[in-house]
Amino acid sequence: MTSIAYPLTERTLDNGLRVIVSEDHTTPTVAVNLWVGVGSRHEVPGRTGLAHLFEHLMFQGSRHVASGEHFTALMDEGARLNATTWFDRTNYFETLPSGALELALWLEADRHGHLLEAVTQENLDNQRDVVKEEKRQRYDNVPYGLAMTDVYATAFPEGHPYHHPTIGSMADLDAATLEDVHAFFRSHYGPNNTVLTLVGDVTPDVGFAAAETYFGHLPPIERRIRPLIPQLPPLTDPARVDRGGEVPNDRLYIAFRLPVDTTPGYHACACAIDVIAGLTSSRLTRRLVRTDETAVGVGGWTMGLIDGVSLGAITVDVSAGEDPDEVEAAVCDELEAFIAAGPDDEEMESVVADTERSWLSALASIEQRADLISHHALLTGDPSFVNTFVDQVRAVTSEQVQAAAAAWLRPQARAVVRYLQADEAEAVA
Amino acid sequence: MRPGAEGRGARKDMSEPTRPGVDAPGDWEFPTPERRDLDNGLTLISYHVPGQYVLSLRVGLPVSLREEPREREGVATIMARCLDEGTERHTAEEFARLLERKGVSFGAGVAEAGLFLDIDVVAGNVDPALDLLRQILTEPAFPPNEVARQVRTRLADIEQERAVAGHRAMMEFYATLYDAEDRAARPVGGSRQTVAAIRRQDVVAFHREHVVAAGTTLVVSGDLTGLNIASSVDRALGGWARGADRPSFISESAQLAADRDRVVVVDRPGSVQTEIIIGAPGPDRSVAGGWAPYPVLGFVVGGSPSARIDAVLREEKGYTYGIRAGFRPRSSGGIFTTSGSVRADATTESLRLLAEILEGAGAGLADGEVRSGVDFISKTAPGRYATADAIADEAVTMALDGRTTAFTTANLRDLATVDARRADEAWARFWEGSRLGASGTGWTIIVVGDAAEHLGEVERLGLGPVTVVRDS
């Protein structure tokens, strides 16, 4: 059992910016990581994809920075950098030699405080095209590329913040205007809606002083915060979508609504899904892949979210010639059996050991450590989650896992998305 | 900056700070390993990396794909995947559980350079992990049902790979660049027919001959405080059979196809994007003039959103999410590829622009571009090699290339001396060595997209003879 105790020091600037410093001098580098509390869950109908398109514009120049200069100025100093957008947040990050920390903070503050002066119709149109190619490359032109979009739409009701994917729709991307971009920035980008984490070759004193120097002048924004929506209950009847087409094999996504992220119920559901489908020695791997040989692969995962629901899923790649209905029935059998008896001690031991190693691996790099610290500071309120998560999982009992499965993973609560080879899809249409 | 001091951009009022300067990067060197040669021919290379609580173990075996029987290509891959699927003492299921209860992640695979095994485990469990590794290497049972299952899984993977445009393009690239008789022209993991023919006895025979200690390298990287890795490895693997003597790395050059300078269109009717590869043979790490300029060239031409290619195709035209170019060394010789996907209706224009940009690099690179590339690669090194797994990956890659990470260190030093003159000379050597010509001729070009839409226009570009491939 490895004790996890990364140092964490936190301070909030007068303008509301939360700054967290975690000192680690093993290499002369530092990870700079900003999480802004805006993601696709904040988008309004007709403007899906805007949070992500906006993220692209953050690299196209700001008050004192030319288009593309954010990349080139930082890469010249040895930074690896990027940004990503997801349901609940948008993050911006770079890892670079610690002697360039102040430059990184200055560049970040310029775009996080003064982006709009540099946004032009030309930039917007260009990045709209780039994002559309990103959508084609990652979603439209790849087998099963739209499956997760179908899962969200099937598991979550129309109008729910997680009903639509972060990439948005082509029509909505086309509809985005400069006015939308301005309004979006003013509503969401401000120090009091942002967490800044510094991990690496920097002391807390130096980190806080630098944050104050470069971000201290930014005014807070007026935040109109919608309260988080109440926990969405499990589905009461199975929901399903079938897609047919050019896929190499039939694949099932059997998804469930789960409790929100980092709650005891969420951890217990995550343990249950690990045992049923996530571990290499999971029950469904043993049954479908090793014994029945009706599947070539089984996976299980959970996605922690904050706005009233999380998501968990079991995925099955069906063996050629096998009946997807029978495979799905076998998954339901195993869910029922798990709910009836719960996990055994060896299964729980495996979940804890696997969680410990994978969590420590995630924390091994300063960039991912910074990302996880920002994540939990912004979304669940507790940056020290990086130090306590494994203990939280270790504290989960078999009975809690069984009870969570009974509450959230019943077969009738499943949302099923099936991607079927074309000829079969016609038969079921 | 000193603790408590205010930053360079400090100001007294709430006005904006000014743009700060940058301090020189701190001292850093690639970690120095300890090396130990065991009596059975196994070499242990260990790196103590403070603060890395998950240890990364990498085993590199110099197993050449050319050792696979022609009719059983893919047997090395199937063998690798079956190593933990049951041993003399445990069934496949039991063994999976043993690994999992100790939190051991295990993977094995094959590449041109050899056979690789990966283990990650928390430091406190390294002894049980090494014992499990011993069983994986020396006691696999290869139960017939598990072999058959891995064959089926690989056949399913082949279908997945064919369905993904990027994979499909790469497969066609190797098939076009290399002579059809050379192993390098065919998929590392075998093709439908050869994989379907693999039986247990093929796997057992391949294991018996090739999974031996002689010439094998084991890398252990991570926080080794309180551990005696050398004696742990002695205990676990000292008894592993030596096998026939062999060098610790393979050095084989692949035969190029006589007609490699041509365009192959893989037909994907209705495709909304076109996947493109423009490539050629390239250098390996032993190239005259040094390896250091080649990653710089890749960076300048196609290594970032501001590189020459994406400056035009992404940031100016909006044709693509991103196209990358770079040199990939193999054990002897290597490849250069430019690859990515573009909007379908921009296919021909993208090909024309890419050929033009690549040819334009021969007119000379600017000092600033080269400096940016050198700075990026050298200054990112401390961060890129900060984790146990990154260090172990680099070490095993070097071992199977007949080198040590002393090369990594020396190459980073040499990199600092790369200027526009050296970069231009390196590009010219590549261009001449690969017999590339003017107006986009000499390249091996793969286009995965709608042939009916693009064929005529692509032919008119004059990039070489064009053929169309249709997947069944």
CSV table of C-alpha atoms in Angstrom, one decimal, chain A:
chain,number,residue,atom,x,y,z
A,1,MET,CA,0.0,0.0,0.0
A,2,THR,CA,1.6,3.2,-1.2
A,3,SER,CA,0.9,6.3,0.9
A,4,ILE,CA,-0.1,9.2,-1.4
A,5,ALA,CA,0.7,12.6,0.0
A,6,TYR,CA,1.4,15.2,-2.7
A,7,PRO,CA,1.7,18.7,-1.0
A,8,LEU,CA,-1.1,21.1,-1.8
A,9,THR,CA,-1.2,24.8,-0.9
A,10,GLU,CA,-4.2,26.9,-2.0
A,11,ARG,CA,-5.0,30.6,-2.0
A,12,THR,CA,-7.8,32.6,-3.6
A,13,LEU,CA,-6.9,36.0,-5.1
A,14,ASP,CA,-9.2,39.0,-4.4
A,15,ASN,CA,-10.7,38.6,-7.8
A,16,GLY,CA,-11.8,35.1,-7.0
A,17,LEU,CA,-9.1,33.1,-8.9
A,18,ARG,CA,-8.4,29.9,-7.0
A,19,VAL,CA,-4.6,29.1,-7.1
A,20,ILE,CA,-3.2,25.8,-6.0
A,21,VAL,CA,0.5,25.0,-5.9
A,22,SER,CA,2.0,21.6,-5.5
A,23,GLU,CA,5.8,21.7,-5.2
A,24,ASP,CA,7.9,18.9,-6.9
A,25,HIS,CA,11.5,19.7,-7.8
A,26,THR,CA,12.4,16.3,-9.3
A,27,THR,CA,12.8,18.0,-12.8
A,28,PRO,CA,13.3,21.7,-13.5
A,29,THR,CA,9.8,21.9,-15.1
A,30,VAL,CA,6.4,23.1,-14.1
A,31,ALA,CA,2.9,22.3,-15.2
A,32,VAL,CA,0.5,25.2,-15.6
A,33,ASN,CA,-3.1,24.1,-15.7
A,34,LEU,CA,-6.3,26.2,-15.9
A,35,TRP,CA,-9.8,24.8,-15.6
A,36,VAL,CA,-12.6,27.1,-16.5
A,37,GLY,CA,-16.1,26.2,-15.2
A,38,VAL,CA,-17.8,26.1,-18.6
A,39,GLY,CA,-18.4,23.2,-20.9
A,40,SER,CA,-21.0,21.8,-23.3
A,41,ARG,CA,-23.5,21.5,-20.4
A,42,HIS,CA,-23.8,25.3,-20.5
A,43,GLU,CA,-24.7,25.5,-24.1
A,44,VAL,CA,-28.1,26.5,-25.2
A,45,PRO,CA,-30.3,24.9,-28.0
A,46,GLY,CA,-29.1,25.9,-31.4
A,47,ARG,CA,-25.6,26.6,-30.2
A,48,THR,CA,-24.2,23.1,-29.4
A,49,GLY,CA,-20.4,22.9,-29.9
A,50,LEU,CA,-19.9,26.5,-29.0
A,51,ALA,CA,-17.7,25.8,-25.9
A,52,HIS,CA,-15.3,23.8,-27.9
A,53,LEU,CA,-15.2,26.1,-30.9
A,54,PHE,CA,-14.5,28.9,-28.4
A,55,GLU,CA,-11.6,26.9,-27.0
A,56,HIS,CA,-10.0,26.9,-30.5
A,57,LEU,CA,-10.4,30.7,-30.7
A,58,MET,CA,-8.3,31.0,-27.5
A,59,PHE,CA,-5.2,30.1,-29.7
A,60,GLN,CA,-6.0,32.8,-32.3
A,61,GLY,CA,-4.6,35.8,-30.5
A,62,SER,CA,-5.6,38.2,-27.7
A,63,ARG,CA,-4.9,41.8,-26.7
A,64,HIS,CA,-1.1,41.6,-26.8
A,65,VAL,CA,-0.7,38.2,-28.6
A,66,ALA,CA,-0.9,37.6,-32.3
A,67,SER,CA,-2.8,34.7,-33.8
A,68,GLY,CA,-0.9,31.5,-33.3
A,69,GLU,CA,1.7,33.3,-31.1
A,70,HIS,CA,0.5,31.5,-28.0
A,71,PHE,CA,1.7,28.2,-29.5
A,72,THR,CA,4.9,29.4,-31.0
A,73,ALA,CA,6.1,31.6,-28.0
A,74,LEU,CA,5.6,28.7,-25.6
A,75,MET,CA,6.9,26.0,-27.8
A,76,ASP,CA,10.1,28.0,-28.4
A,77,GLU,CA,10.6,27.8,-24.6
A,78,GLY,CA,10.0,24.1,-24.5
A,79,ALA,CA,6.3,23.9,-23.7
A,80,ARG,CA,4.0,21.0,-24.5
A,81,LEU,CA,0.6,22.6,-24.5
A,82,ASN,CA,-3.0,22.2,-25.6
A,83,ALA,CA,-6.6,22.6,-24.4
A,84,THR,CA,-9.6,20.4,-24.2
A,85,THR,CA,-13.4,20.9,-23.8
A,86,TRP,CA,-15.8,18.5,-22.1
A,87,PHE,CA,-19.3,18.5,-20.6
A,88,ASP,CA,-18.4,20.3,-17.4
A,89,ARG,CA,-15.3,22.3,-18.1
A,90,THR,CA,-12.7,23.6,-20.5
A,91,ASN,CA,-9.0,23.2,-19.6
A,92,TYR,CA,-5.9,25.0,-20.9
A,93,PHE,CA,-2.4,23.7,-20.0
A,94,GLU,CA,1.3,23.7,-20.7
A,95,THR,CA,4.3,21.9,-19.2
A,96,LEU,CA,7.5,23.9,-19.6
A,97,PRO,CA,10.9,24.7,-18.0
A,98,SER,CA,10.3,26.6,-14.8
A,99,GLY,CA,12.2,29.6,-16.0
A,100,ALA,CA,9.4,30.2,-18.5
A,101,LEU,CA,6.6,30.0,-15.9
A,102,GLU,CA,6.0,33.8,-15.9
A,103,LEU,CA,5.7,33.9,-19.6
A,104,ALA,CA,3.1,31.2,-19.6
A,105,LEU,CA,1.1,33.0,-16.9
A,106,TRP,CA,1.3,36.3,-18.9
A,107,LEU,CA,0.1,34.6,-22.1
A,108,GLU,CA,-2.7,32.8,-20.3
A,109,ALA,CA,-3.8,35.9,-18.5
A,110,ASP,CA,-3.9,37.9,-21.7
A,111,ARG,CA,-6.2,35.4,-23.4
A,112,HIS,CA,-8.3,34.6,-20.3
A,113,GLY,CA,-8.7,38.3,-19.7
A,114,HIS,CA,-8.6,40.0,-23.0
A,115,LEU,CA,-9.5,37.7,-25.8
A,116,LEU,CA,-12.3,39.5,-27.5
A,117,GLU,CA,-10.2,42.4,-28.9
A,118,ALA,CA,-8.5,39.9,-31.2
A,119,VAL,CA,-11.4,37.7,-32.3
A,120,THR,CA,-12.3,38.3,-35.9
A,121,GLN,CA,-14.8,36.9,-38.4
A,122,GLU,CA,-11.9,35.4,-40.3
A,123,ASN,CA,-10.6,33.6,-37.3
A,124,LEU,CA,-14.0,32.4,-36.4
A,125,ASP,CA,-14.7,31.1,-39.9
A,126,ASN,CA,-11.3,29.4,-40.1
A,127,GLN,CA,-11.6,27.6,-36.8
A,128,ARG,CA,-15.2,26.7,-37.5
A,129,ASP,CA,-13.8,24.8,-40.6
A,130,VAL,CA,-11.0,23.2,-38.5
A,131,VAL,CA,-13.5,22.1,-35.9
A,132,LYS,CA,-15.8,20.6,-38.6
A,133,GLU,CA,-12.8,18.6,-39.9
A,134,GLU,CA,-12.1,17.5,-36.3
A,135,LYS,CA,-15.7,16.3,-36.1
A,136,ARG,CA,-15.4,14.5,-39.4
A,137,GLN,CA,-12.1,12.9,-38.4
A,138,ARG,CA,-13.0,11.8,-34.9
A,139,TYR,CA,-16.8,11.2,-35.2
A,140,ASP,CA,-18.2,11.0,-38.7
A,141,ASN,CA,-15.6,9.1,-40.7
A,142,VAL,CA,-14.6,6.4,-38.2
A,143,PRO,CA,-16.5,3.2,-37.3
A,144,TYR,CA,-18.6,3.6,-34.2
A,145,GLY,CA,-17.6,7.3,-34.1
A,146,LEU,CA,-21.1,8.5,-33.4
A,147,ALA,CA,-21.8,5.8,-30.8
A,148,MET,CA,-21.2,8.0,-27.7
A,149,THR,CA,-23.4,10.7,-29.2
A,150,ASP,CA,-26.1,8.0,-29.4
A,151,VAL,CA,-25.4,6.9,-25.8
A,152,TYR,CA,-25.8,10.4,-24.4
A,153,ALA,CA,-29.0,10.9,-26.3
A,154,THR,CA,-30.4,7.6,-25.2
A,155,ALA,CA,-29.4,7.6,-21.6
A,156,PHE,CA,-30.3,11.3,-20.9
A,157,PRO,CA,-33.6,13.0,-21.6
A,158,GLU,CA,-34.1,15.7,-24.3
A,159,GLY,CA,-33.1,19.0,-22.8
A,160,HIS,CA,-30.7,17.5,-20.2
A,161,PRO,CA,-27.3,19.2,-20.2
A,162,TYR,CA,-25.6,16.0,-21.2
A,163,HIS,CA,-28.0,15.0,-23.9
A,164,HIS,CA,-25.8,16.4,-26.7
A,165,PRO,CA,-22.1,15.8,-27.3
A,166,THR,CA,-19.3,18.4,-26.8
A,167,ILE,CA,-18.5,18.5,-30.5
A,168,GLY,CA,-22.0,19.8,-31.3
A,169,SER,CA,-23.8,19.6,-34.6
A,170,MET,CA,-22.7,20.8,-38.0
A,171,ALA,CA,-25.7,23.1,-38.2
A,172,ASP,CA,-25.1,24.7,-34.9
A,173,LEU,CA,-21.4,25.2,-35.7
A,174,ASP,CA,-22.4,26.9,-38.9
A,175,ALA,CA,-24.8,29.1,-36.9
A,176,ALA,CA,-22.3,30.4,-34.4
A,177,THR,CA,-21.7,34.2,-34.7
A,178,LEU,CA,-19.2,36.7,-33.4
A,179,GLU,CA,-21.9,37.9,-31.1
A,180,ASP,CA,-22.3,34.4,-29.6
A,181,VAL,CA,-18.5,34.3,-29.0
A,182,HIS,CA,-18.5,37.6,-27.2
A,183,ALA,CA,-21.5,36.7,-25.1
A,184,PHE,CA,-20.0,33.3,-24.2
A,185,PHE,CA,-16.7,34.9,-23.1
A,186,ARG,CA,-18.4,37.5,-21.0
A,187,SER,CA,-20.6,35.0,-19.3
A,188,HIS,CA,-18.0,32.3,-18.5
A,189,TYR,CA,-14.4,33.5,-18.7
A,190,GLY,CA,-13.3,35.3,-15.6
A,191,PRO,CA,-11.0,34.7,-12.6
A,192,ASN,CA,-13.9,33.8,-10.3
A,193,ASN,CA,-14.9,30.9,-12.7
A,194,THR,CA,-11.3,29.6,-13.0
A,195,VAL,CA,-8.9,27.4,-11.1
A,196,LEU,CA,-5.1,27.8,-11.7
A,197,THR,CA,-2.9,24.9,-10.7
A,198,LEU,CA,0.9,24.9,-10.7
A,199,VAL,CA,2.7,21.6,-10.2
A,200,GLY,CA,6.5,21.1,-10.3
A,201,ASP,CA,9.6,23.2,-9.8
A,202,VAL,CA,7.9,26.2,-8.0
A,203,THR,CA,7.4,27.0,-4.4
A,204,PRO,CA,3.9,28.1,-3.1
A,205,ASP,CA,5.2,31.6,-2.4
A,206,VAL,CA,6.6,32.1,-5.8
A,207,GLY,CA,3.6,30.6,-7.5
A,208,PHE,CA,1.1,32.7,-5.6
A,209,ALA,CA,3.1,35.9,-6.2
A,210,ALA,CA,3.3,35.1,-9.9
A,211,ALA,CA,-0.4,34.4,-10.1
A,212,GLU,CA,-1.1,37.7,-8.4
A,213,THR,CA,1.2,39.6,-10.7
A,214,TYR,CA,-0.3,38.2,-13.9
A,215,PHE,CA,-3.9,37.5,-13.0
A,216,GLY,CA,-4.5,39.9,-10.1
A,217,HIS,CA,-5.7,42.8,-12.4
A,218,LEU,CA,-8.4,40.8,-14.1
A,219,PRO,CA,-11.9,41.8,-12.9
A,220,PRO,CA,-14.3,39.2,-11.7
A,221,ILE,CA,-17.3,38.5,-14.0
A,222,GLU,CA,-20.9,38.5,-13.0
A,223,ARG,CA,-21.8,34.9,-12.8
A,224,ARG,CA,-25.4,33.8,-13.2
A,225,ILE,CA,-25.2,30.3,-11.8
A,226,ARG,CA,-27.9,27.9,-12.4
A,227,PRO,CA,-28.1,25.5,-9.5
A,228,LEU,CA,-27.1,21.9,-10.4
A,229,ILE,CA,-30.1,19.9,-11.4
A,230,PRO,CA,-31.3,17.2,-9.0
A,231,GLN,CA,-30.0,13.6,-9.3
A,232,LEU,CA,-31.6,11.9,-12.3
A,233,PRO,CA,-33.1,8.6,-11.3
A,234,PRO,CA,-32.2,5.4,-13.1
A,235,LEU,CA,-34.3,4.6,-16.2
A,236,THR,CA,-37.4,2.6,-15.4
A,237,ASP,CA,-37.6,0.8,-18.7
A,238,PRO,CA,-34.8,0.0,-21.2
A,239,ALA,CA,-34.2,2.6,-23.9
A,240,ARG,CA,-32.5,1.5,-27.1
A,241,VAL,CA,-31.2,2.7,-30.5
A,242,ASP,CA,-30.0,0.5,-33.3
A,243,ARG,CA,-27.6,1.7,-36.0
A,244,GLY,CA,-26.7,-0.2,-39.1
A,245,GLY,CA,-23.8,0.3,-41.4
A,246,GLU,CA,-20.2,-0.3,-42.3
A,247,VAL,CA,-18.9,-1.6,-39.0
A,248,PRO,CA,-16.3,-4.4,-38.7
A,249,ASN,CA,-18.4,-6.2,-36.0
A,250,ASP,CA,-21.5,-5.8,-34.0
A,251,ARG,CA,-20.9,-3.7,-30.9
A,252,LEU,CA,-23.2,-3.1,-27.9
A,253,TYR,CA,-23.1,-0.1,-25.6
A,254,ILE,CA,-25.1,-0.9,-22.5
A,255,ALA,CA,-25.2,2.3,-20.5
A,256,PHE,CA,-26.6,3.4,-17.1
A,257,ARG,CA,-27.3,6.6,-15.3
A,258,LEU,CA,-25.2,6.8,-12.2
A,259,PRO,CA,-24.9,9.1,-9.1
A,260,VAL,CA,-22.8,12.2,-9.6
A,261,ASP,CA,-19.1,12.1,-9.4
A,262,THR,CA,-17.1,11.3,-6.2
A,263,THR,CA,-20.2,10.5,-4.2
A,264,PRO,CA,-20.0,7.1,-2.3
A,265,GLY,CA,-22.7,5.8,-4.6
A,266,TYR,CA,-20.6,6.7,-7.7
A,267,HIS,CA,-17.5,5.0,-6.3
A,268,ALA,CA,-19.6,1.9,-5.4
A,269,CYS,CA,-21.1,1.8,-9.0
A,270,ALA,CA,-17.6,2.2,-10.4
A,271,CYS,CA,-16.4,-0.8,-8.4
A,272,ALA,CA,-19.4,-2.9,-9.6
A,273,ILE,CA,-18.8,-2.0,-13.2
A,274,ASP,CA,-15.1,-2.9,-12.8
A,275,VAL,CA,-16.0,-6.3,-11.4
A,276,ILE,CA,-18.7,-7.0,-14.0
A,277,ALA,CA,-16.9,-5.7,-17.1
A,278,GLY,CA,-13.9,-3.5,-16.5
A,279,LEU,CA,-11.2,-5.7,-15.0
A,280,THR,CA,-9.2,-8.1,-17.2
A,281,SER,CA,-10.7,-10.9,-15.2
A,282,SER,CA,-14.2,-9.4,-15.1
A,283,ARG,CA,-17.2,-11.6,-15.0
A,284,LEU,CA,-18.3,-10.8,-18.5
A,285,THR,CA,-14.9,-11.3,-19.9
A,286,ARG,CA,-14.8,-14.7,-18.3
A,287,ARG,CA,-18.3,-15.6,-19.5
A,288,LEU,CA,-18.6,-14.0,-22.9
A,289,VAL,CA,-15.0,-14.0,-24.1
A,290,ARG,CA,-13.5,-17.1,-22.4
A,291,THR,CA,-16.4,-19.5,-21.9
A,292,ASP,CA,-19.2,-18.7,-24.3
A,293,GLU,CA,-16.8,-17.2,-26.9
A,294,THR,CA,-19.7,-15.0,-28.1
A,295,ALA,CA,-17.7,-11.8,-27.7
A,296,VAL,CA,-14.1,-10.9,-28.8
A,297,GLY,CA,-13.9,-8.1,-26.2
A,298,VAL,CA,-15.7,-6.6,-23.2
A,299,GLY,CA,-15.1,-3.3,-21.6
A,300,GLY,CA,-16.6,-1.4,-18.6
A,301,TRP,CA,-16.1,2.2,-17.7
A,302,THR,CA,-17.6,5.1,-15.8
A,303,MET,CA,-17.6,8.8,-16.5
A,304,GLY,CA,-18.0,11.0,-13.5
A,305,LEU,CA,-20.1,14.2,-14.1
A,306,ILE,CA,-21.5,16.8,-11.8
A,307,ASP,CA,-24.8,18.0,-13.2
A,308,GLY,CA,-27.3,15.6,-11.7
A,309,VAL,CA,-26.0,12.4,-13.2
A,310,SER,CA,-22.9,10.4,-14.2
A,311,LEU,CA,-22.6,7.7,-16.8
A,312,GLY,CA,-21.4,4.1,-16.8
A,313,ALA,CA,-21.3,1.6,-19.6
A,314,ILE,CA,-20.5,-1.9,-20.6
A,315,THR,CA,-19.3,-2.4,-24.1
A,316,VAL,CA,-19.3,-5.7,-25.9
A,317,ASP,CA,-17.7,-6.5,-29.3
A,318,VAL,CA,-19.8,-9.5,-30.5
A,319,SER,CA,-18.0,-12.4,-32.2
A,320,ALA,CA,-18.8,-12.9,-35.9
A,321,GLY,CA,-21.9,-14.9,-36.5
A,322,GLU,CA,-23.2,-14.6,-32.9
A,323,ASP,CA,-26.6,-13.2,-32.0
A,324,PRO,CA,-26.4,-9.7,-30.4
A,325,ASP,CA,-29.7,-10.3,-28.6
A,326,GLU,CA,-28.4,-13.4,-26.9
A,327,VAL,CA,-25.2,-11.6,-25.9
A,328,GLU,CA,-27.3,-8.8,-24.4
A,329,ALA,CA,-29.4,-11.3,-22.5
A,330,ALA,CA,-26.2,-12.8,-21.1
A,331,VAL,CA,-25.1,-9.4,-19.9
A,332,CYS,CA,-28.5,-8.9,-18.2
A,333,ASP,CA,-28.1,-12.4,-16.5
A,334,GLU,CA,-24.7,-11.4,-15.1
A,335,LEU,CA,-26.1,-8.1,-13.9
A,336,GLU,CA,-28.9,-9.9,-12.1
A,337,ALA,CA,-26.4,-12.4,-10.6
A,338,PHE,CA,-24.2,-9.7,-9.4
A,339,ILE,CA,-27.1,-7.8,-7.8
A,340,ALA,CA,-28.1,-11.1,-6.1
A,341,ALA,CA,-24.8,-12.0,-4.6
A,342,GLY,CA,-22.4,-8.9,-4.8
A,343,PRO,CA,-18.7,-9.1,-5.4
A,344,ASP,CA,-16.4,-11.6,-3.6
A,345,ASP,CA,-13.4,-10.7,-1.6
A,346,GLU,CA,-10.9,-11.4,-4.4
A,347,GLU,CA,-12.8,-9.2,-6.8
A,348,MET,CA,-12.8,-6.3,-4.3
A,349,GLU,CA,-9.0,-6.9,-3.7
A,350,SER,CA,-8.5,-6.7,-7.5
A,351,VAL,CA,-10.5,-3.5,-7.8
A,352,VAL,CA,-8.4,-1.8,-5.1
A,353,ALA,CA,-5.1,-3.0,-6.5
A,354,ASP,CA,-6.0,-1.9,-10.0
A,355,THR,CA,-7.3,1.4,-8.8
A,356,GLU,CA,-4.1,2.1,-6.8
A,357,ARG,CA,-1.7,1.4,-9.6
A,358,SER,CA,-3.7,3.2,-12.3
A,359,TRP,CA,-4.2,6.3,-10.0
A,360,LEU,CA,-0.5,6.4,-9.1
A,361,SER,CA,0.3,6.1,-12.8
A,362,ALA,CA,-2.0,9.0,-13.6
A,363,LEU,CA,-0.3,11.1,-10.9
A,364,ALA,CA,3.2,10.2,-12.1
A,365,SER,CA,3.5,13.1,-14.5
A,366,ILE,CA,3.2,16.6,-13.2
A,367,GLU,CA,0.9,17.6,-16.1
A,368,GLN,CA,-1.7,14.9,-15.3
A,369,ARG,CA,-1.3,15.6,-11.6
A,370,ALA,CA,-2.0,19.3,-12.2
A,371,ASP,CA,-5.0,18.3,-14.3
A,372,LEU,CA,-6.5,16.1,-11.6
A,373,ILE,CA,-5.9,18.8,-9.0
A,374,SER,CA,-7.7,21.4,-11.1
A,375,HIS,CA,-10.5,19.0,-11.9
A,376,HIS,CA,-11.4,18.3,-8.3
A,377,ALA,CA,-10.8,21.9,-7.1
A,378,LEU,CA,-13.2,23.2,-9.8
A,379,LEU,CA,-15.8,20.4,-10.0
A,380,THR,CA,-16.0,18.6,-6.8
A,381,GLY,CA,-14.5,21.2,-4.5
A,382,ASP,CA,-11.7,19.1,-3.1
A,383,PRO,CA,-8.2,19.2,-4.7
A,384,SER,CA,-6.9,16.8,-2.0
A,385,PHE,CA,-9.0,14.1,-3.8
A,386,VAL,CA,-5.7,13.2,-5.5
A,387,ASN,CA,-4.4,12.1,-2.1
A,388,THR,CA,-7.6,10.4,-0.8
A,389,PHE,CA,-9.2,8.8,-3.8
A,390,VAL,CA,-7.5,5.4,-3.3
A,391,ASP,CA,-8.4,5.3,0.4
A,392,GLN,CA,-12.0,6.2,-0.6
A,393,VAL,CA,-12.2,3.2,-2.9
A,394,ARG,CA,-10.5,1.0,-0.3
A,395,ALA,CA,-13.2,1.9,2.2
A,396,VAL,CA,-16.0,0.8,-0.1
A,397,THR,CA,-17.6,-2.5,1.2
A,398,SER,CA,-18.9,-5.4,-0.8
A,399,GLU,CA,-22.3,-4.7,0.6
A,400,GLN,CA,-22.2,-1.1,-0.6
A,401,VAL,CA,-21.2,-2.3,-4.1
A,402,GLN,CA,-24.0,-4.8,-4.1
A,403,ALA,CA,-26.5,-2.1,-3.0
A,404,ALA,CA,-25.3,0.4,-5.5
A,405,ALA,CA,-25.7,-2.2,-8.3
A,406,ALA,CA,-29.2,-3.0,-7.1
A,407,ALA,CA,-30.1,0.7,-7.2
A,408,TRP,CA,-28.4,1.7,-10.5
A,409,LEU,CA,-27.4,-1.3,-12.6
A,410,ARG,CA,-30.6,-3.2,-13.0
A,411,PRO,CA,-31.2,-4.6,-16.5
A,412,GLN,CA,-34.4,-2.6,-16.8
A,413,ALA,CA,-32.4,0.6,-16.2
A,414,ARG,CA,-30.2,0.1,-19.2
A,415,ALA,CA,-29.9,2.3,-22.3
A,416,VAL,CA,-28.7,0.2,-25.2
A,417,VAL,CA,-27.0,1.5,-28.3
A,418,ARG,CA,-26.2,-1.2,-30.9
A,419,TYR,CA,-24.0,-0.8,-34.0
A,420,LEU,CA,-24.8,-3.7,-36.2
A,421,GLN,CA,-23.4,-4.8,-39.5
A,422,ALA,CA,-25.7,-3.6,-42.3
A,423,ASP,CA,-27.5,-6.8,-43.2
A,424,GLU,CA,-28.5,-7.5,-39.6
A,425,ALA,CA,-29.6,-3.9,-39.0
A,426,GLU,CA,-32.0,-4.2,-41.9
A,427,ALA,CA,-33.5,-7.3,-40.3
A,428,VAL,CA,-34.2,-5.5,-37.0
A,429,ALA,CA,-35.3,-2.2,-38.5
